[in-house]
Coordinates of N, CA and C in Angstrom, one line a residue:
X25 N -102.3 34.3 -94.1 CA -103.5 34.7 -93.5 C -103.7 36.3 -93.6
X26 N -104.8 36.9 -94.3 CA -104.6 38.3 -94.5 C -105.3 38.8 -93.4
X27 N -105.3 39.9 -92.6 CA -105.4 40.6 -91.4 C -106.5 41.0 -91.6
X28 N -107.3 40.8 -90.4 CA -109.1 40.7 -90.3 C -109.2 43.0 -90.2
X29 N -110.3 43.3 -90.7 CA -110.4 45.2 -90.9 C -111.1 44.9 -89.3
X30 N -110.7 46.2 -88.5 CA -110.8 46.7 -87.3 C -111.9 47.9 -87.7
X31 N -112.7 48.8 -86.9 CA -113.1 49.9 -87.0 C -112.2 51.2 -87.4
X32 N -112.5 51.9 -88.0 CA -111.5 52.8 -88.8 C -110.5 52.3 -89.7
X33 N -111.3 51.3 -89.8 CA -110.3 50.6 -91.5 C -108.8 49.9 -91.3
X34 N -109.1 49.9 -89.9 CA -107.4 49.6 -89.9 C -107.1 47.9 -89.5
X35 N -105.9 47.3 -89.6 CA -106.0 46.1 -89.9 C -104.9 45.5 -89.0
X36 N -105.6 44.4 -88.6 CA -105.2 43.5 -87.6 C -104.3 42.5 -87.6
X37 N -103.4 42.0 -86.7 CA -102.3 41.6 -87.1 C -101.8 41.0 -85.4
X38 N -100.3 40.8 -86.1 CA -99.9 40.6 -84.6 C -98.5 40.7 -84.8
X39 N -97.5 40.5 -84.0 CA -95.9 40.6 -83.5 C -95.4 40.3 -82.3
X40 N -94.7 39.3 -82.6 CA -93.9 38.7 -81.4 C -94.8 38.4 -80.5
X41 N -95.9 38.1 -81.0 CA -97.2 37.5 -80.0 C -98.3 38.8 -79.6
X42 N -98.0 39.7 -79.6 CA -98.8 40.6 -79.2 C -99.7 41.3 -80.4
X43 N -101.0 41.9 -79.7 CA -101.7 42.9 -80.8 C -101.0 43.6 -81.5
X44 N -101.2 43.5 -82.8 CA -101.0 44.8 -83.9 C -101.8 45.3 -84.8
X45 N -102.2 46.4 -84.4 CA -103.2 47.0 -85.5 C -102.2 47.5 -86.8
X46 N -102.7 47.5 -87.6 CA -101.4 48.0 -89.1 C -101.5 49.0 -89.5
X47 N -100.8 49.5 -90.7 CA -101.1 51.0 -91.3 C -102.6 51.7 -91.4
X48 N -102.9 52.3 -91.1 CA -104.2 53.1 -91.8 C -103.9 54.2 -92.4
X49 N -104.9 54.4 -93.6 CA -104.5 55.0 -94.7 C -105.8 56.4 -94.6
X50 N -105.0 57.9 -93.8 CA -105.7 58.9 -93.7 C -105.3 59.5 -94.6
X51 N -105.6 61.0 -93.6 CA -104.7 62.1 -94.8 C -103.1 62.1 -94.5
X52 N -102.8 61.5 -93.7 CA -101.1 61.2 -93.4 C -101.0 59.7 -93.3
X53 N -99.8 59.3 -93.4 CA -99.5 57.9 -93.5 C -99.7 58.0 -91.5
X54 N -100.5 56.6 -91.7 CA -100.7 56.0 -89.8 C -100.5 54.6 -89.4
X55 N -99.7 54.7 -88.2 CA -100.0 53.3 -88.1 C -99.7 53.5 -86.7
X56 N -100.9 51.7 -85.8 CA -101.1 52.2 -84.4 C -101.0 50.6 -84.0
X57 N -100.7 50.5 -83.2 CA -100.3 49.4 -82.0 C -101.4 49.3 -80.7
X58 N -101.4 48.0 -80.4 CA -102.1 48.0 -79.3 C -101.4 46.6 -78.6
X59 N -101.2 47.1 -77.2 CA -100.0 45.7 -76.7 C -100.6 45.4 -75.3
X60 N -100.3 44.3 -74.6 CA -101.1 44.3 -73.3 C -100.0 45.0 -72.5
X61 N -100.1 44.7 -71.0 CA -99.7 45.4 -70.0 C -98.9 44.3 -69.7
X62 N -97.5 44.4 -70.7 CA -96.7 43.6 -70.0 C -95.3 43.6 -70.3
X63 N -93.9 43.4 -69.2 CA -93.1 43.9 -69.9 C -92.3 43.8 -71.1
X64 N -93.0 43.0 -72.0 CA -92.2 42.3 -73.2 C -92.9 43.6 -74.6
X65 N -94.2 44.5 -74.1 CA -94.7 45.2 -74.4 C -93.4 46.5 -75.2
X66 N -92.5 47.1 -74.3 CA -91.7 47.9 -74.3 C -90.4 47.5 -75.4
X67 N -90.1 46.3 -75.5 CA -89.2 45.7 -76.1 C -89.8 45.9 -77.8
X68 N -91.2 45.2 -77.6 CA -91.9 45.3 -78.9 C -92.3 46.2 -79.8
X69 N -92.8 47.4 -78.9 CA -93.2 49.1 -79.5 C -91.8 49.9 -80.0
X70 N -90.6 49.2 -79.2 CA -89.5 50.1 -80.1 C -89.4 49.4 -81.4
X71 N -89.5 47.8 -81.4 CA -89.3 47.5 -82.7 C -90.1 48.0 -83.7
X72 N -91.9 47.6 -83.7 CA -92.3 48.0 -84.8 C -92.2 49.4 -85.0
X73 N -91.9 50.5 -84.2 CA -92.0 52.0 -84.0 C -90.7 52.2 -85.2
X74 N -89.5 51.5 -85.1 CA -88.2 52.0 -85.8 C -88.1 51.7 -86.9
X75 N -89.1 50.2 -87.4 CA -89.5 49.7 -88.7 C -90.2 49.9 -89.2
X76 N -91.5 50.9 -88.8 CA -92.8 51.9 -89.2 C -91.4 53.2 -90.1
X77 N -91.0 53.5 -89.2 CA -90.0 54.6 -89.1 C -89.3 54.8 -90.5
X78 N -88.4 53.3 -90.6 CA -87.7 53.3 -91.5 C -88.1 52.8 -92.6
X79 N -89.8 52.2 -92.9 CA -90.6 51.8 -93.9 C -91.0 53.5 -94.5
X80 N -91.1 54.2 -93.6 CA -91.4 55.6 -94.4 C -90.6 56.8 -94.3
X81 N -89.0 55.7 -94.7 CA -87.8 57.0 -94.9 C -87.5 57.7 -93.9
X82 N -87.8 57.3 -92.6 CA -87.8 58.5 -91.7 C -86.6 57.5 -90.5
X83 N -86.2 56.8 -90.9 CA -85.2 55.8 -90.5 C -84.4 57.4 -89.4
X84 N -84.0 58.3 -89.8 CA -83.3 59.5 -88.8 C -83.7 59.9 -87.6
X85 N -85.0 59.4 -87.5 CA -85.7 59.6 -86.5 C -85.8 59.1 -85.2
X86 N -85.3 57.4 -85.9 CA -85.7 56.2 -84.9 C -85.3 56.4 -83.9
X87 N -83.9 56.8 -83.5 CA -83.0 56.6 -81.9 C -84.6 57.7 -81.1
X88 N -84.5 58.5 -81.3 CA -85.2 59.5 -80.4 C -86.6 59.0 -80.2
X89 N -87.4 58.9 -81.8 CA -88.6 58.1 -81.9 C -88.2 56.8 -80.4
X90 N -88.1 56.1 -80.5 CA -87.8 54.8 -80.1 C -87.9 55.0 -78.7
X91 N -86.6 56.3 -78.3 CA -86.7 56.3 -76.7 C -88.0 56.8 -75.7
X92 N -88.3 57.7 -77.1 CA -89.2 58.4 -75.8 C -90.8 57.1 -75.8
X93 N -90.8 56.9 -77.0 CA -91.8 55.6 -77.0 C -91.4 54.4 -75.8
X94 N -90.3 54.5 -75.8 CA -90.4 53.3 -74.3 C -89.9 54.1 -73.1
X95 N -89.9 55.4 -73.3 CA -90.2 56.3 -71.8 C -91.4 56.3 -71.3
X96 N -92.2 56.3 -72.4 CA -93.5 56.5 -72.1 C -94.5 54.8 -72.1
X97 N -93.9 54.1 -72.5 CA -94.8 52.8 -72.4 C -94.4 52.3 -71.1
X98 N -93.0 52.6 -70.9 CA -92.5 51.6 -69.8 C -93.3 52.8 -68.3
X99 N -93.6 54.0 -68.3 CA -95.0 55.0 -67.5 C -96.1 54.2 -67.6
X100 N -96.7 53.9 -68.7 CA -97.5 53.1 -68.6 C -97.4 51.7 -68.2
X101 N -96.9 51.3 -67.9 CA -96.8 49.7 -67.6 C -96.3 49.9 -65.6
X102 N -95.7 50.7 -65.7 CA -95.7 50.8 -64.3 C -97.2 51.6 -63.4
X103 N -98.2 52.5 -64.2 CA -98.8 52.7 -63.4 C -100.3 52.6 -64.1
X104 N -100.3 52.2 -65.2 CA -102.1 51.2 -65.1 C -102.2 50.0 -65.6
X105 N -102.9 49.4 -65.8 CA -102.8 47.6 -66.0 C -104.0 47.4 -67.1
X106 N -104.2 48.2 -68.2 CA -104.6 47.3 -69.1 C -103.9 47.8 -70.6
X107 N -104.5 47.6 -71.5 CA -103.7 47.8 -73.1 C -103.0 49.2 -72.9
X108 N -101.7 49.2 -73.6 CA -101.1 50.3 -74.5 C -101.3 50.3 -75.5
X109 N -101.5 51.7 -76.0 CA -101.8 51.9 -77.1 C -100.5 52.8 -77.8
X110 N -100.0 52.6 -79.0 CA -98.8 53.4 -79.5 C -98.9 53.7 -80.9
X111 N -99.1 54.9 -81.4 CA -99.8 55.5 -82.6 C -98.8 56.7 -83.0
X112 N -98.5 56.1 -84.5 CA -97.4 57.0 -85.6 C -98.5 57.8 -86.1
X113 N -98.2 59.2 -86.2 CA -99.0 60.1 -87.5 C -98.1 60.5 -88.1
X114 N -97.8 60.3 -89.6 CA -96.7 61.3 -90.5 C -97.5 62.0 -91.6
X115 N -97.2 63.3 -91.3 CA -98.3 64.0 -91.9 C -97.9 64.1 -93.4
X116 N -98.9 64.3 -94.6 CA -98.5 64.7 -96.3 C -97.4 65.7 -96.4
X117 N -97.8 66.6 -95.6 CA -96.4 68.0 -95.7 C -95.7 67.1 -95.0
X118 N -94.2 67.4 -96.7 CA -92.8 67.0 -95.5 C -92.0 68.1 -94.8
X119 N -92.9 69.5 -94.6 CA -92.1 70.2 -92.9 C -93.0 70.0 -92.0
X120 N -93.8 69.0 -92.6 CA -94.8 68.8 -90.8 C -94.1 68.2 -89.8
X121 N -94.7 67.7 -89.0 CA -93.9 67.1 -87.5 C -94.7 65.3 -87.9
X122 N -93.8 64.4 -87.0 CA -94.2 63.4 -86.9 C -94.8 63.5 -85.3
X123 N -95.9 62.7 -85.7 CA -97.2 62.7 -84.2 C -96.9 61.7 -83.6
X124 N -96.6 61.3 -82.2 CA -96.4 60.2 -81.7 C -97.5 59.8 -80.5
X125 N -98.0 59.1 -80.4 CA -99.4 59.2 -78.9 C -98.9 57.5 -78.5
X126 N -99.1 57.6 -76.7 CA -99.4 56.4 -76.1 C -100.3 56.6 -75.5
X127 N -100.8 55.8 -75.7 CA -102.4 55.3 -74.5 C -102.4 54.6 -73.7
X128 N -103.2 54.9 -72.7 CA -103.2 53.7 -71.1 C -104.6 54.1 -71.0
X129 N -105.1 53.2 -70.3 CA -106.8 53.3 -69.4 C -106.7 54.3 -67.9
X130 N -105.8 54.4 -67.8 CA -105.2 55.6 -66.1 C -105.5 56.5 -67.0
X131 N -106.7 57.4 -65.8 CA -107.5 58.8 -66.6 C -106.4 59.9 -65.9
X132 N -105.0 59.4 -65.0 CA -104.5 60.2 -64.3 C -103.3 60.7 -65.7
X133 N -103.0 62.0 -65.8 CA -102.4 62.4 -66.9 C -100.9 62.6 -65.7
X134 N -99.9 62.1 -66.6 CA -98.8 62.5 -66.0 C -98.0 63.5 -65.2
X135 N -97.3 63.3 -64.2 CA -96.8 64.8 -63.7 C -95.3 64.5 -63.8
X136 N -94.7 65.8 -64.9 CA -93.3 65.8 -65.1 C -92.6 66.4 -63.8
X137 N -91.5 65.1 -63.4 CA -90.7 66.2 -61.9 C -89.6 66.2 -62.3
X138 N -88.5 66.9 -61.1 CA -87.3 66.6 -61.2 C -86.4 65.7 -60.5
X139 N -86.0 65.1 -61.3 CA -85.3 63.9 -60.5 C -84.1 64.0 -59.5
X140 N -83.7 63.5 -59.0 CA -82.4 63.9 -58.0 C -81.3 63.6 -58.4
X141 N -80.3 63.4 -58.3 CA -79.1 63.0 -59.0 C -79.2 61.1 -59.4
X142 N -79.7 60.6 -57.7 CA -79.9 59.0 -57.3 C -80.6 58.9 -57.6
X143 N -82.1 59.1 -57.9 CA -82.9 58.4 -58.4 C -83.0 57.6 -59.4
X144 N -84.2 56.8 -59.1 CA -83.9 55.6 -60.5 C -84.6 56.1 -61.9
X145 N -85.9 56.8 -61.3 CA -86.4 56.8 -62.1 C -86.7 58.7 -62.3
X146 N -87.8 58.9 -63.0 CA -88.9 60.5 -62.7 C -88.0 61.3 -63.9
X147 N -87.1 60.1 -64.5 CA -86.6 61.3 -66.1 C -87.3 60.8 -66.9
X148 N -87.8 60.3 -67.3 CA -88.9 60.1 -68.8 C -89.3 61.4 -69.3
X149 N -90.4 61.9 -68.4 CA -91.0 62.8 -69.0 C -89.9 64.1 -69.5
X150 N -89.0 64.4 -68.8 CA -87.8 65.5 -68.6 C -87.4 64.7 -70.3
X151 N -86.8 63.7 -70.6 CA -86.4 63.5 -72.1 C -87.4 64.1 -73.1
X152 N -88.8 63.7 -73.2 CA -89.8 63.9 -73.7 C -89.6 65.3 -74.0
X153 N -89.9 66.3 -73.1 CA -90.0 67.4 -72.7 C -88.5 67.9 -73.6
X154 N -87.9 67.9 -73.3 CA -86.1 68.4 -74.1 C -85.9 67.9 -75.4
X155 N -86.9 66.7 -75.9 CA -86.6 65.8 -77.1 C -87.3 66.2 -78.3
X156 N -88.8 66.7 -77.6 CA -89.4 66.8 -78.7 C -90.2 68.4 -79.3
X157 N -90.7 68.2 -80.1 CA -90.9 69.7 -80.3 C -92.6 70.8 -79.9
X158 N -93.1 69.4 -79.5 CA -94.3 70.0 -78.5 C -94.4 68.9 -78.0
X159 N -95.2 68.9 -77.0 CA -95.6 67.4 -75.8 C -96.9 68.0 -75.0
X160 N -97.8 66.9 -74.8 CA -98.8 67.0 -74.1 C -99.8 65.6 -73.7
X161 N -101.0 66.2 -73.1 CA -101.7 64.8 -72.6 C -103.2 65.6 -72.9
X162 N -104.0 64.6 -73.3 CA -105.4 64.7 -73.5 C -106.3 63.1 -73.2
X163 N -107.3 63.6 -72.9 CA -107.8 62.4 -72.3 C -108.5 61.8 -73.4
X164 N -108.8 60.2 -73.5 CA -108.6 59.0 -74.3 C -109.3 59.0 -75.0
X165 N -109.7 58.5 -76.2 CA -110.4 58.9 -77.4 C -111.9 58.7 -77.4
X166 N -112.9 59.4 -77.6 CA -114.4 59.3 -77.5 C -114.5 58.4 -76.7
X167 N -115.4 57.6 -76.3 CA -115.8 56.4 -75.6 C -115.0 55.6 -75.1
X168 N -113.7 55.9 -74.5 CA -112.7 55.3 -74.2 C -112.7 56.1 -72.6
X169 N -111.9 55.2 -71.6 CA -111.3 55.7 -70.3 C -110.4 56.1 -70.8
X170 N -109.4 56.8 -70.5 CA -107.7 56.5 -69.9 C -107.1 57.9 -70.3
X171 N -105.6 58.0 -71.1 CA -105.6 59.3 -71.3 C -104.5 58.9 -72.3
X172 N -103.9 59.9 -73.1 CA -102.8 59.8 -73.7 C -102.0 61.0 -73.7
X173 N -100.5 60.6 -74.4 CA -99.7 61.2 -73.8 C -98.7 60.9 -75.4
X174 N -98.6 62.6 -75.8 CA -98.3 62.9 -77.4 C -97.1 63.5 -77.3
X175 N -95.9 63.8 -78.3 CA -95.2 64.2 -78.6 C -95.0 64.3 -80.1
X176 N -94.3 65.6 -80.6 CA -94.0 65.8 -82.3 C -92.4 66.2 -81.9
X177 N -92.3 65.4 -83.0 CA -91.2 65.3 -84.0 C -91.1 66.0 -85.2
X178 N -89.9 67.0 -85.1 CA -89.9 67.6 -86.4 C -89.5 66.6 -87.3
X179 N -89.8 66.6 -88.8 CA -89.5 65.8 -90.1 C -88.1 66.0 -90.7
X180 N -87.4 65.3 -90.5 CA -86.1 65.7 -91.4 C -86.1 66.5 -92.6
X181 N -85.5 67.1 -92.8 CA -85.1 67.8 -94.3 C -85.2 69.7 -94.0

């Protein structure tokens, strides 16, 4: 069954039951995910994230790729309730950075704190922030609610 074209050329699919949009072919190699709000969601974004990863040689990346991608989906699944969105950019320069974005429909942009020694939770963002080589939040793409929430990765070599 070949994968029905989405808007922006990109192509439809699926994994372990959930939405998968596929590679799109910009000025950088792309590829973007869309998962519902649920928790089998987080399990699934590390997979295709590490296998996007290691389909474009960038396999060095994955452990960190991977984590902060389910720091950040598992934020989303705890505080809005509809699609995640999870989107690779790897830019043509190889000293560029790898782009990483999650999306949620919550127009509320995250607040990084400090956690306490006991707490369960409130380090995500704190990894994010120490992991990666910029990080930020901008709200959701033209005609869209919600907001997203980016990190780069420098490129090996």
């Amino acid at each position: 069954m070949k994968p029905d074209r989405l808007p922006g050329g990109c192509r439809a699919g699926s994994a372990t039951g959930l939405e998968v949009i596929g590679v799109i072919d910009t000025e950088g190699d792309c590829a973007e995910w869309a998962f519902p709000a649920d928790p089998g969601a987080v399990r699934t974004a590390r997979t295709v994230v590490r296998k996007q990863l290691a389909d474009w040689g960038l396999a060095s990346l994955g452990d960190v790729t991977v984590l902060l991608v389910s720091e950040l989906v598992t934020n989303s699944l705890r505080h809005a309730s509809g699609p995640i969105g999870v989107r690779l950019v790897r830019p043509v320069d190889p000293t560029g950075t790898l782009l990483v974005e999650v999306s949620d429909p919550l127009p509320d942009p995250p607040l990084e704190r400090t956690a306490a020694p006991d707490d369960e939770g409130g380090r995500g963002l704190q990894l994010v922030s120490r992991s990666a080589r910029r990080w930020g939040t901008r709200p959701g793409r033209t005609g869209r609610t919600g907001k997203t929430v980016w990190f780069e990765l420098a490129l090996p070599g």
